[in-house]
Short mmCIF file of N, CA and C in Angstrom, two decimals:
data_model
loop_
_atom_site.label_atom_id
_atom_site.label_comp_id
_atom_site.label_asym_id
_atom_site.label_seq_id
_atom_site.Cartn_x
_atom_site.Cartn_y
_atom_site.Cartn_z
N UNK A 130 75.93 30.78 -124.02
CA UNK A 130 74.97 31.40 -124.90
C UNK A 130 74.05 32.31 -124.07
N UNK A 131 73.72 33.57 -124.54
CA UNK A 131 73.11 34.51 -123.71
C UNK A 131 71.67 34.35 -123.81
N UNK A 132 70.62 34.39 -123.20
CA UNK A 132 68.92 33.89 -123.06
C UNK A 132 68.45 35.24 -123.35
N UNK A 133 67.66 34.84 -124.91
CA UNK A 133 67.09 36.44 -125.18
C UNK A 133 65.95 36.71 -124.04
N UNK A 134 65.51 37.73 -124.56
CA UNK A 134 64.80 38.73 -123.40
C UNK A 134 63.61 39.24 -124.53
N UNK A 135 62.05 39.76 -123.88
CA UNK A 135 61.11 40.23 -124.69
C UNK A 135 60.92 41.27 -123.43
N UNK A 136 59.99 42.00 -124.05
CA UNK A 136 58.95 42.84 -123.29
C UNK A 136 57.56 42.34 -123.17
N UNK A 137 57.07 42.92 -122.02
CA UNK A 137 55.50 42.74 -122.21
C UNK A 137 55.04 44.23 -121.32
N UNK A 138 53.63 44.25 -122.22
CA UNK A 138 52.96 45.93 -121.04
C UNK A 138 51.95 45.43 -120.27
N UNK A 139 52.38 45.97 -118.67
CA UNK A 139 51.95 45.18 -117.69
C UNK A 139 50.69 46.77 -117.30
N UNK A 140 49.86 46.58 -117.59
CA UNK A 140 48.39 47.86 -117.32
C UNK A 140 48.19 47.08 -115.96
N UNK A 141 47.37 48.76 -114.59
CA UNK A 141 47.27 48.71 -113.66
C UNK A 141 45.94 49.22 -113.92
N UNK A 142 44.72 48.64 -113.33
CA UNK A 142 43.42 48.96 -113.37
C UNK A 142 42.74 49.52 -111.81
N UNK A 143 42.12 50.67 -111.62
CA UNK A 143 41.24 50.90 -110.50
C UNK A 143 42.12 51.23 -109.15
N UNK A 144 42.01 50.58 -107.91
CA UNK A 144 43.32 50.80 -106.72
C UNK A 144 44.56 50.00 -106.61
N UNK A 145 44.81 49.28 -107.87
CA UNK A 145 45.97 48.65 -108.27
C UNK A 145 47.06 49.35 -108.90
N UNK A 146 46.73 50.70 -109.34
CA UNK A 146 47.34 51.48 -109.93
C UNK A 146 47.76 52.25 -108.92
N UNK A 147 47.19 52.52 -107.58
CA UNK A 147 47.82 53.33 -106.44
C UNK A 147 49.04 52.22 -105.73
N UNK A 148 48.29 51.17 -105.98
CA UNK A 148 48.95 49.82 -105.08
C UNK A 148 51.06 49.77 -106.20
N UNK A 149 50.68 49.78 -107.44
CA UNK A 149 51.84 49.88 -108.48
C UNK A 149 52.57 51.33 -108.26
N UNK A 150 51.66 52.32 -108.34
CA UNK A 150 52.51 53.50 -108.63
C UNK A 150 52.48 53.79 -110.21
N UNK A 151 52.02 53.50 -110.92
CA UNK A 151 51.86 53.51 -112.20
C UNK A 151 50.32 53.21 -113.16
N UNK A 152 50.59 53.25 -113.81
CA UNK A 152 48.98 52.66 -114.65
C UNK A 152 49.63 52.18 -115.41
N UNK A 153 50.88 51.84 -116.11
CA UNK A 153 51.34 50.94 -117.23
C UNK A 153 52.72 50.92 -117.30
N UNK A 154 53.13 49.99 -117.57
CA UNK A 154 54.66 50.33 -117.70
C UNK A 154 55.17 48.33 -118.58
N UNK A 155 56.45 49.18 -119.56
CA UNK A 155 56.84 47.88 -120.15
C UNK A 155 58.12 47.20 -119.33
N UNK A 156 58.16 45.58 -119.21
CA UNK A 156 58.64 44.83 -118.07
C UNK A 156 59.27 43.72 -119.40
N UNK A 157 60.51 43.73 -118.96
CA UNK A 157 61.19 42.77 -119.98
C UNK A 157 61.61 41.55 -119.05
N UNK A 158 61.68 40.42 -119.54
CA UNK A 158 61.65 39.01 -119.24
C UNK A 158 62.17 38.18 -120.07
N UNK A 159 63.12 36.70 -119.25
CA UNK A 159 63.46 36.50 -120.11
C UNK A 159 62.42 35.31 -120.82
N UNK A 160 63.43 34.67 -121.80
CA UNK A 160 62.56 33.70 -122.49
C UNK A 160 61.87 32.47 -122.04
N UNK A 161 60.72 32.20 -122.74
CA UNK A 161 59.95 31.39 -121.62
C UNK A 161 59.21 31.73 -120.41
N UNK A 162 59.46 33.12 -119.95
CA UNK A 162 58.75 33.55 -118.98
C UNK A 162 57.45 33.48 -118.78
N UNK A 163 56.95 33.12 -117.57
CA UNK A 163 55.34 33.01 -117.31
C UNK A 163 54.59 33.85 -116.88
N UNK A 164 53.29 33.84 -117.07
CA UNK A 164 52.84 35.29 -116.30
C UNK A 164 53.38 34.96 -114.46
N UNK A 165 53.52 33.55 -113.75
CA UNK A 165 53.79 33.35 -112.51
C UNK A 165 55.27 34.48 -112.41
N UNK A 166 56.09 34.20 -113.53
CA UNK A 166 57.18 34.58 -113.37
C UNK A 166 57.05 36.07 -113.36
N UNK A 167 56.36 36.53 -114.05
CA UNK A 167 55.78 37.99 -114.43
C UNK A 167 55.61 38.72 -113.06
N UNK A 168 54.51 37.88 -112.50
CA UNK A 168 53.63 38.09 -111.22
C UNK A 168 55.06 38.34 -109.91
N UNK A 169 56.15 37.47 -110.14
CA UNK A 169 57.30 37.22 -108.68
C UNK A 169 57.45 38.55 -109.21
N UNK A 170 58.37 38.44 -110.04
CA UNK A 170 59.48 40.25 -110.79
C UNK A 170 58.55 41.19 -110.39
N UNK A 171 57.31 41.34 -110.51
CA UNK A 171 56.61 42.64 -110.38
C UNK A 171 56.59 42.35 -108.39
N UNK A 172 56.02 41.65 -107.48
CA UNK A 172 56.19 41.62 -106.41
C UNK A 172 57.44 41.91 -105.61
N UNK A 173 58.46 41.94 -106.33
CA UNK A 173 59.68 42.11 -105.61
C UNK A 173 60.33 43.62 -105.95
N UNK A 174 59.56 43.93 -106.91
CA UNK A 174 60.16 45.41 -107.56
C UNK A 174 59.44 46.51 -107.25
N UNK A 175 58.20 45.98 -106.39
CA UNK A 175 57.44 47.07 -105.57
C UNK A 175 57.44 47.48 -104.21
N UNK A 176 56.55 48.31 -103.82
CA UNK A 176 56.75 48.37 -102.36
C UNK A 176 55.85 47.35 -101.78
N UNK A 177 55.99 47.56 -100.41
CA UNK A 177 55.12 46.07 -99.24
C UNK A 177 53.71 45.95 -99.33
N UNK A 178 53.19 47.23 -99.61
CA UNK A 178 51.48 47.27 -99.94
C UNK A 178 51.19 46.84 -101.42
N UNK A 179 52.02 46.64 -102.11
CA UNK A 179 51.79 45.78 -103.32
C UNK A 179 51.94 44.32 -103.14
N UNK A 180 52.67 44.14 -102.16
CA UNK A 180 53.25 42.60 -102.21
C UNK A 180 51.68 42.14 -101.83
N UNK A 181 51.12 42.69 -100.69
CA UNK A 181 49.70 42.19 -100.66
C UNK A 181 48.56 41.38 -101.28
N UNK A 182 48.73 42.54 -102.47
CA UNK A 182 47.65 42.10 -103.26
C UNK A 182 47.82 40.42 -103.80
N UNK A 183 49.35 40.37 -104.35
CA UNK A 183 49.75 38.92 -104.40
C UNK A 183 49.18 37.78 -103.72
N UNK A 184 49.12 37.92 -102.18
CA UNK A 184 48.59 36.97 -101.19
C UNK A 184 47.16 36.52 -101.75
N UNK A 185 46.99 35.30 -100.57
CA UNK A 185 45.62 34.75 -101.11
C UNK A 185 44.62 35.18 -99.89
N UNK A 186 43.30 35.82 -100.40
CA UNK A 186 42.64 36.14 -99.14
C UNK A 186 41.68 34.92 -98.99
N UNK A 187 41.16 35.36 -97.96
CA UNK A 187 40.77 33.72 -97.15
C UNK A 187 39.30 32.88 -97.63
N UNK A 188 39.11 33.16 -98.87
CA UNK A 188 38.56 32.37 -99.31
C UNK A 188 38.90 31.55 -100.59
N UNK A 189 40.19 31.48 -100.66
CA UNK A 189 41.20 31.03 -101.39
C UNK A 189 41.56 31.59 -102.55
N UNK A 190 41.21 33.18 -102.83
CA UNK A 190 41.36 33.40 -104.09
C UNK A 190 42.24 34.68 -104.27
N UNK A 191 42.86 35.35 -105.00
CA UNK A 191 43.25 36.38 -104.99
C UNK A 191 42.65 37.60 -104.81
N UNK A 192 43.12 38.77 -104.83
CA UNK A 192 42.63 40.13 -104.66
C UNK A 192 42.08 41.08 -106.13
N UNK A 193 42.43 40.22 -107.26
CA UNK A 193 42.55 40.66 -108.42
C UNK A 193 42.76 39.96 -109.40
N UNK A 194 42.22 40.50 -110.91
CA UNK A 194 41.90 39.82 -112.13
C UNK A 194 43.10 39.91 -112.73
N UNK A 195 43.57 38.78 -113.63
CA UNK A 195 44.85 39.14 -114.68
C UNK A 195 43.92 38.78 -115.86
N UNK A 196 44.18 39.31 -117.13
CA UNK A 196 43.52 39.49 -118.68
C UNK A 196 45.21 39.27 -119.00
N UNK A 197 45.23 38.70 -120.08
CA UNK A 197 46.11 38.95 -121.01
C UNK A 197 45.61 39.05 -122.89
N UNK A 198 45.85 40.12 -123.11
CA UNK A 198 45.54 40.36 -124.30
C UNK A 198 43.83 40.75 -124.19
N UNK A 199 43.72 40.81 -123.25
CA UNK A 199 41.78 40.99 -123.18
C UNK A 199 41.01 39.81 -123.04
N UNK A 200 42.42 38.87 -122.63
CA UNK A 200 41.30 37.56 -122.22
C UNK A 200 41.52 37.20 -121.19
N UNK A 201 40.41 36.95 -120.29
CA UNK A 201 40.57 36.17 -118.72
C UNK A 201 41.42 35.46 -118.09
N UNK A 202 42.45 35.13 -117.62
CA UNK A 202 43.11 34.20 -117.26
C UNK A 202 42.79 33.51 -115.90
N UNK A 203 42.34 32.16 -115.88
CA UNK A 203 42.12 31.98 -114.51
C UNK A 203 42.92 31.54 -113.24
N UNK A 204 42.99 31.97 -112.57
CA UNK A 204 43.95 31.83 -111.35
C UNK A 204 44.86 30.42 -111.63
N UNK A 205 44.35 29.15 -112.05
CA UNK A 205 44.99 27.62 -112.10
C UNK A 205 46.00 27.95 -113.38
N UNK A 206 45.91 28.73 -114.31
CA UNK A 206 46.47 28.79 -115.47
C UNK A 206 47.41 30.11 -115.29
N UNK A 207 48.01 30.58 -114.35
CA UNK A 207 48.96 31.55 -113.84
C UNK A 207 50.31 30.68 -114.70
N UNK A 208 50.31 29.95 -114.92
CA UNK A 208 51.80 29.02 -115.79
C UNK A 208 51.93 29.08 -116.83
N UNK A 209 50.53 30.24 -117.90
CA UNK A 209 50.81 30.46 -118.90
C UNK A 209 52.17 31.21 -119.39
N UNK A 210 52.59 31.08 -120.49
CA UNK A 210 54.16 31.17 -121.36
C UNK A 210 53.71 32.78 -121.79
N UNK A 211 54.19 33.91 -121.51
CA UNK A 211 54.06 35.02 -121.93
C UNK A 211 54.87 35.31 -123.27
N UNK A 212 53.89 36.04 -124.26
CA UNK A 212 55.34 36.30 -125.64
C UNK A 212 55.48 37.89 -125.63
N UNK A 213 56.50 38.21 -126.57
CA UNK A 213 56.58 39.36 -126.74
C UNK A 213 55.27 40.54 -127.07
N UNK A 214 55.64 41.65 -126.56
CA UNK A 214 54.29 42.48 -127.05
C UNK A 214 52.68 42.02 -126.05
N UNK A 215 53.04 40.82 -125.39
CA UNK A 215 51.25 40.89 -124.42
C UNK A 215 51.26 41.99 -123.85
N UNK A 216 49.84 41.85 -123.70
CA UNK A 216 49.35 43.36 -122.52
C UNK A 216 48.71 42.50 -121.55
N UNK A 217 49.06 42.66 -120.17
CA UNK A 217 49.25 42.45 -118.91
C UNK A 217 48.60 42.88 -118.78
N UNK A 218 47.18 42.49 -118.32
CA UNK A 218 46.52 43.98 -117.09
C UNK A 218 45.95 43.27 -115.86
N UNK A 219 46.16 44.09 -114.72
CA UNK A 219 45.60 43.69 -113.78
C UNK A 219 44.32 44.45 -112.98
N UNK A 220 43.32 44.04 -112.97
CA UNK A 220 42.08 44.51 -112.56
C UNK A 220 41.63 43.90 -111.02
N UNK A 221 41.08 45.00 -110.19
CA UNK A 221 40.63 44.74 -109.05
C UNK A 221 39.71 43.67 -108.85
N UNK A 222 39.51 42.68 -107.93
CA UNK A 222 38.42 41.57 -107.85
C UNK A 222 37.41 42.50 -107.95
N UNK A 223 36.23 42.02 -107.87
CA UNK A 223 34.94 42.60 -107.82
C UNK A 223 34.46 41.62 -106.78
N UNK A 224 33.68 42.84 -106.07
CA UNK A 224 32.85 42.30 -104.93
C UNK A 224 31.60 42.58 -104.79
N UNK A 225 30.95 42.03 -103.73
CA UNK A 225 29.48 43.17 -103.13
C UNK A 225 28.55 42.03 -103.82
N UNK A 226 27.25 42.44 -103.31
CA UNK A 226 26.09 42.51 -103.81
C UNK A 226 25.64 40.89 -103.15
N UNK A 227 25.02 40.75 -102.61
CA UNK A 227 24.26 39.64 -101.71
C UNK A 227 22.80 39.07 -102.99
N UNK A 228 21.97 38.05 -102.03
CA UNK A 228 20.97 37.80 -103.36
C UNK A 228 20.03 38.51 -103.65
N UNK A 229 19.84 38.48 -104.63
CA UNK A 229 18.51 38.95 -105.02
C UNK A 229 17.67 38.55 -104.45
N UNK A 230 17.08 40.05 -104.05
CA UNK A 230 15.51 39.87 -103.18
C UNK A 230 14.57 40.48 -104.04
N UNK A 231 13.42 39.51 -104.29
CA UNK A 231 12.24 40.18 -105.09
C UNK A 231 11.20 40.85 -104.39
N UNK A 232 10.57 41.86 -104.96
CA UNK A 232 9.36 42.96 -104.12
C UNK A 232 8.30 41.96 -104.52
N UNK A 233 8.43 41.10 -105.08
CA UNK A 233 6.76 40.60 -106.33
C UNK A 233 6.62 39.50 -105.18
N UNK A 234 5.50 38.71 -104.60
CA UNK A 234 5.08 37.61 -103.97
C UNK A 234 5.07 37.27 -104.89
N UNK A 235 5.18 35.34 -104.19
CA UNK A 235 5.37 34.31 -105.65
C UNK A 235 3.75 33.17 -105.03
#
């Protein structure tokens, strides 16, 4: 018996889109596929400065946000079941900005 297949649109946000080569593109998978599974297929179908971003930098977290459908996904929940028609996007981590320092004496 042959294992159907869906699509999903995988969006490239900010220097992830230089890192892809693209800003969007549709990625078919088969059934049951996870965004983990999502995440390998797209690492292996790019070049070596993409594979990067994949890695974990050294404060244990990735380089970048996954949304599906416009909602957050958090790094532990990468084993979510992708269906037909999601939108994939991947957005740059956000960084910067140290604490707040106040001008006012307390």
């Amino acid at each position: 018996m042959e294992q159907s297949n869906f699509e999903v649109n995988v969006r490239y946000f900010g220097v992830l889109e230089l890192y892809a080569g693209t800003r969007s593109k549709f990625v078919r998978l088969p059934e049951n596929s996870t965004l983990q599974d999502l995440m390998d297929l797209l690492e292996r179908e790019n070049p070596p400065a993409y594979k990067n971003l994949f890695k974990q930098n050294k404060a244990g977290g990735t380089f970048f946000r996954v949304m599906i459908n416009e909602k957050l996904i958090n790094e532990s929940n990468f084993s979510i079941q992708l269906d037909q028609n999601d939108v994939v996007a991947f957005l740059p981590g956000i960084s910067g900005g140290g604490p707040i320092i106040s001008n006012n004496p307390s």
